[in-house]
PDB file of C-alpha atoms in Angstrom:
ATOM      1  CA  TRP A   1       5.240   0.117 -15.821  1.00  0.00           C
ATOM      2  CA  LYS A   2       8.520   1.400 -14.665  1.00  0.00           C
ATOM      3  CA  LYS A   3      10.621  -0.906 -16.521  1.00  0.00           C
ATOM      4  CA  ILE A   4      13.102  -1.591 -13.327  1.00  0.00           C
ATOM      5  CA  GLN A   5      14.696  -3.949 -12.905  1.00  0.00           C
ATOM      6  CA  TYR A   6      14.191  -5.780  -9.879  1.00  0.00           C
ATOM      7  CA  GLY A   7      14.550  -9.257  -8.030  1.00  0.00           C
ATOM      8  CA  ILE A   8      11.500 -10.488  -5.336  1.00  0.00           C
ATOM      9  CA  ILE A   9      12.292 -12.186  -1.624  1.00  0.00           C
ATOM     10  CA  PRO A  10       9.725 -13.628  -0.803  1.00  0.00           C
ATOM     11  CA  VAL A  11       7.931 -13.369   2.749  1.00  0.00           C
ATOM     12  CA  ASN A  12       5.532 -15.226   3.770  1.00  0.00           C
ATOM     13  CA  ILE A  13       3.110 -12.924   6.317  1.00  0.00           C
ATOM     14  CA  LEU A  14       0.722 -15.686   6.594  1.00  0.00           C
ATOM     15  CA  ASN A  15       3.935 -18.122   7.985  1.00  0.00           C
ATOM     16  CA  ASN A  16       5.235 -14.661  10.581  1.00  0.00           C
ATOM     17  CA  GLU A  17       8.444 -14.640   8.340  1.00  0.00           C
ATOM     18  CA  GLN A  18       7.784 -11.049   8.643  1.00  0.00           C
ATOM     19  CA  HIS A  19       8.222 -11.651  12.212  1.00  0.00           C
ATOM     20  CA  ASP A  20      12.107 -13.092  11.455  1.00  0.00           C
ATOM     21  CA  LYS A  21      15.221 -11.496  12.529  1.00  0.00           C
ATOM     22  CA  LYS A  22      16.782 -11.434   9.853  1.00  0.00           C
ATOM     23  CA  PHE A  23      13.575  -9.256   7.998  1.00  0.00           C
ATOM     24  CA  TYR A  24      13.431  -7.024  10.966  1.00  0.00           C
ATOM     25  CA  LYS A  25      16.838  -5.978  10.373  1.00  0.00           C
ATOM     26  CA  ILE A  26      15.445  -4.991   6.402  1.00  0.00           C
ATOM     27  CA  ASN A  27      12.190  -3.569   8.607  1.00  0.00           C
ATOM     28  CA  PRO A  28      11.952  -3.043  12.824  1.00  0.00           C
ATOM     29  CA  LEU A  29       7.852  -2.634  12.291  1.00  0.00           C
ATOM     30  CA  CYS A  30       8.141  -6.174  10.759  1.00  0.00           C
ATOM     31  CA  GLN A  31       5.999  -5.926   7.488  1.00  0.00           C
ATOM     32  CA  VAL A  32       6.470  -5.627   3.601  1.00  0.00           C
ATOM     33  CA  PRO A  33       7.120  -3.947   1.490  1.00  0.00           C
ATOM     34  CA  ALA A  34      10.591  -3.592   1.898  1.00  0.00           C
ATOM     35  CA  LEU A  35      12.693  -2.064  -1.340  1.00  0.00           C
ATOM     36  CA  HIS A  36      16.491  -2.078  -1.933  1.00  0.00           C
ATOM     37  CA  ILE A  37      17.283   0.592  -4.631  1.00  0.00           C
ATOM     38  CA  ASP A  38      19.419   3.630  -5.110  1.00  0.00           C
ATOM     39  CA  LYS A  39      21.974   1.391  -2.523  1.00  0.00           C
ATOM     40  CA  VAL A  40      19.782   2.436   0.601  1.00  0.00           C
ATOM     41  CA  LEU A  41      16.189   0.375   1.780  1.00  0.00           C
ATOM     42  CA  LEU A  42      12.662   1.910   1.730  1.00  0.00           C
ATOM     43  CA  THR A  43       9.559   0.681   3.427  1.00  0.00           C
ATOM     44  CA  GLU A  44       6.365   1.792   3.258  1.00  0.00           C
ATOM     45  CA  SER A  45       3.852   1.244   0.270  1.00  0.00           C
ATOM     46  CA  VAL A  46       3.547   5.120  -0.905  1.00  0.00           C
ATOM     47  CA  ALA A  47       6.730   5.864  -0.045  1.00  0.00           C
ATOM     48  CA  ILE A  48       8.294   3.451  -2.479  1.00  0.00           C
ATOM     49  CA  MET A  49       5.004   4.317  -5.099  1.00  0.00           C
ATOM     50  CA  GLU A  50       6.499   8.181  -4.875  1.00  0.00           C
ATOM     51  CA  TYR A  51      10.224   7.477  -4.582  1.00  0.00           C
ATOM     52  CA  LEU A  52       9.828   5.499  -7.518  1.00  0.00           C
ATOM     53  CA  GLU A  53       7.513   8.514  -9.483  1.00  0.00           C
ATOM     54  CA  GLU A  54      10.174  11.224  -8.215  1.00  0.00           C
ATOM     55  CA  THR A  55      13.361   9.084  -9.508  1.00  0.00           C
ATOM     56  CA  ARG A  56      12.410   7.028 -12.113  1.00  0.00           C
ATOM     57  CA  ILE A  57      11.300   9.042 -15.375  1.00  0.00           C
ATOM     58  CA  SER A  58      10.947   6.125 -17.961  1.00  0.00           C
ATOM     59  CA  GLY A  59       8.232   4.421 -18.442  1.00  0.00           C
ATOM     60  CA  LEU A  60       4.642   5.438 -17.518  1.00  0.00           C
ATOM     61  CA  PRO A  61       3.568   7.982 -15.457  1.00  0.00           C
ATOM     62  CA  LEU A  62       2.024   6.693 -11.625  1.00  0.00           C
ATOM     63  CA  LEU A  63       0.542   9.844 -10.021  1.00  0.00           C
ATOM     64  CA  PRO A  64      -1.478  12.059 -13.174  1.00  0.00           C
ATOM     65  CA  ILE A  65       0.067  15.758 -13.982  1.00  0.00           C
ATOM     66  CA  ASN A  66      -3.252  17.257 -13.338  1.00  0.00           C
ATOM     67  CA  PRO A  67      -2.398  18.307  -9.428  1.00  0.00           C
ATOM     68  CA  LEU A  68      -6.374  18.207  -8.675  1.00  0.00           C
ATOM     69  CA  ASP A  69      -6.142  14.763 -10.288  1.00  0.00           C
ATOM     70  CA  ARG A  70      -3.029  14.044  -8.383  1.00  0.00           C
ATOM     71  CA  ALA A  71      -4.219  14.825  -5.042  1.00  0.00           C
ATOM     72  CA  ARG A  72      -7.085  12.687  -5.983  1.00  0.00           C
ATOM     73  CA  CYS A  73      -5.195   9.510  -6.376  1.00  0.00           C
ATOM     74  CA  ARG A  74      -3.088  10.844  -3.389  1.00  0.00           C
ATOM     75  CA  THR A  75      -6.796  10.263  -1.259  1.00  0.00           C
ATOM     76  CA  ILE A  76      -7.612   6.788  -2.628  1.00  0.00           C
ATOM     77  CA  ALA A  77      -3.806   5.551  -1.766  1.00  0.00           C
ATOM     78  CA  GLU A  78      -4.102   6.628   1.755  1.00  0.00           C
ATOM     79  CA  ILE A  79      -7.587   5.560   2.508  1.00  0.00           C
ATOM     80  CA  VAL A  80      -5.976   1.331   1.533  1.00  0.00           C
ATOM     81  CA  ASN A  81      -2.897   3.166   3.855  1.00  0.00           C
ATOM     82  CA  SER A  82      -4.707   3.857   6.933  1.00  0.00           C
ATOM     83  CA  ALA A  83      -8.006   2.976   7.436  1.00  0.00           C
ATOM     84  CA  ILE A  84      -8.336  -0.454   5.379  1.00  0.00           C
ATOM     85  CA  GLN A  85      -4.813  -2.075   5.577  1.00  0.00           C
ATOM     86  CA  PRO A  86      -3.801  -1.560   8.933  1.00  0.00           C
ATOM     87  CA  LEU A  87      -6.860  -3.621   9.782  1.00  0.00           C
ATOM     88  CA  GLN A  88      -6.359  -6.443   7.455  1.00  0.00           C
ATOM     89  CA  LYS A  89      -2.650  -6.643   7.372  1.00  0.00           C
ATOM     90  CA  GLY A  90      -1.851  -9.636   9.871  1.00  0.00           C
ATOM     91  CA  ARG A  91      -2.215  -7.046  12.807  1.00  0.00           C
ATOM     92  CA  ILE A  92      -5.817  -7.629  14.009  1.00  0.00           C
ATOM     93  CA  VAL A  93      -8.795  -9.304  11.827  1.00  0.00           C
ATOM     94  CA  SER A  94      -6.378 -11.688   9.816  1.00  0.00           C
ATOM     95  CA  SER A  95      -4.551 -12.286  13.107  1.00  0.00           C
ATOM     96  CA  GLY A  96      -7.259 -14.554  14.463  1.00  0.00           C
ATOM     97  CA  LYS A  97      -6.329 -13.523  18.056  1.00  0.00           C
ATOM     98  CA  PHE A  98      -8.539 -10.782  19.089  1.00  0.00           C
ATOM     99  CA  GLU A  99     -12.306 -11.441  20.551  1.00  0.00           C
ATOM    100  CA  PRO A 100     -15.476 -11.883  17.588  1.00  0.00           C
ATOM    101  CA  GLN A 101     -16.092  -8.435  18.623  1.00  0.00           C
ATOM    102  CA  GLU A 102     -13.265  -6.864  17.990  1.00  0.00           C
ATOM    103  CA  MET A 103     -13.105  -8.711  14.754  1.00  0.00           C
ATOM    104  CA  ASP A 104     -16.392  -7.376  13.760  1.00  0.00           C
ATOM    105  CA  LEU A 105     -15.481  -4.127  14.733  1.00  0.00           C
ATOM    106  CA  GLY A 106     -12.038  -4.749  12.330  1.00  0.00           C
ATOM    107  CA  ARG A 107     -14.364  -5.267   9.543  1.00  0.00           C
ATOM    108  CA  ARG A 108     -16.602  -2.701  10.245  1.00  0.00           C
ATOM    109  CA  PHE A 109     -14.134  -0.527  10.117  1.00  0.00           C
ATOM    110  CA  ILE A 110     -12.659  -2.193   6.440  1.00  0.00           C
ATOM    111  CA  ASN A 111     -15.759  -2.069   5.858  1.00  0.00           C
ATOM    112  CA  ARG A 112     -16.103   1.921   5.842  1.00  0.00           C
ATOM    113  CA  GLY A 113     -13.016   2.240   4.234  1.00  0.00           C
ATOM    114  CA  PHE A 114     -14.079   0.073   0.920  1.00  0.00           C
ATOM    115  CA  SER A 115     -17.555   2.337   0.757  1.00  0.00           C
ATOM    116  CA  ALA A 116     -15.683   5.410   0.563  1.00  0.00           C
ATOM    117  CA  ILE A 117     -13.662   4.896  -2.003  1.00  0.00           C
ATOM    118  CA  GLU A 118     -16.060   3.069  -4.028  1.00  0.00           C
ATOM    119  CA  SER A 119     -17.766   6.574  -3.302  1.00  0.00           C
ATOM    120  CA  LEU A 120     -14.520   8.446  -4.673  1.00  0.00           C
ATOM    121  CA  LEU A 121     -14.380   6.063  -8.115  1.00  0.00           C
ATOM    122  CA  GLN A 122     -17.601   7.366  -8.363  1.00  0.00           C
ATOM    123  CA  ARG A 123     -16.792  10.731  -8.843  1.00  0.00           C
ATOM    124  CA  TYR A 124     -13.141  10.651  -9.952  1.00  0.00           C
ATOM    125  CA  GLY A 125     -13.041   7.172 -12.417  1.00  0.00           C
ATOM    126  CA  GLY A 126     -12.696   6.717 -15.518  1.00  0.00           C
ATOM    127  CA  ASP A 127     -11.192   3.280 -16.943  1.00  0.00           C
ATOM    128  CA  PHE A 128      -9.296   2.894 -13.692  1.00  0.00           C
ATOM    129  CA  CYS A 129      -9.106   4.223 -10.042  1.00  0.00           C
ATOM    130  CA  VAL A 130      -8.946   8.726 -11.595  1.00  0.00           C
ATOM    131  CA  GLY A 131      -9.298   8.996 -14.660  1.00  0.00           C
ATOM    132  CA  ASP A 132      -8.378   6.305 -17.643  1.00  0.00           C
ATOM    133  CA  ASN A 133      -4.614   5.357 -17.114  1.00  0.00           C
ATOM    134  CA  VAL A 134      -2.889   3.466 -14.436  1.00  0.00           C
ATOM    135  CA  SER A 135      -1.538   5.022 -11.246  1.00  0.00           C
ATOM    136  CA  VAL A 136      -0.868   4.657  -7.229  1.00  0.00           C
ATOM    137  CA  ALA A 137      -4.842   4.623  -6.533  1.00  0.00           C
TER     138      ALA A 137
END
């Protein structure tokens, strides 16, 4: 999309590879993603996407030009980032280390986040989440 050359180093979170000492040196939070680019290491999905948007002009944009649509994209991304992903990303629901009622609570919050996104898509959506182009949303 942004026409960036890259290599992939897989980290199997189902095998807890993100907790290896080697990966801890990359990201002390022991979570993916991590991106090494421009002689720096970046972590966190939203920060990585915005860095690429701001530093890689070639290719298609990840955020719309219109400020309101940009805010809408960021809203959807933030719901995933803060309301859904922390619960399902190997920390709570998928860890299997919680009592059934805690698992149910996690699922309830995940479903609440997805319901919020579905509601926003009804308002903002076109062919994609916000309008008719691929975006960070």
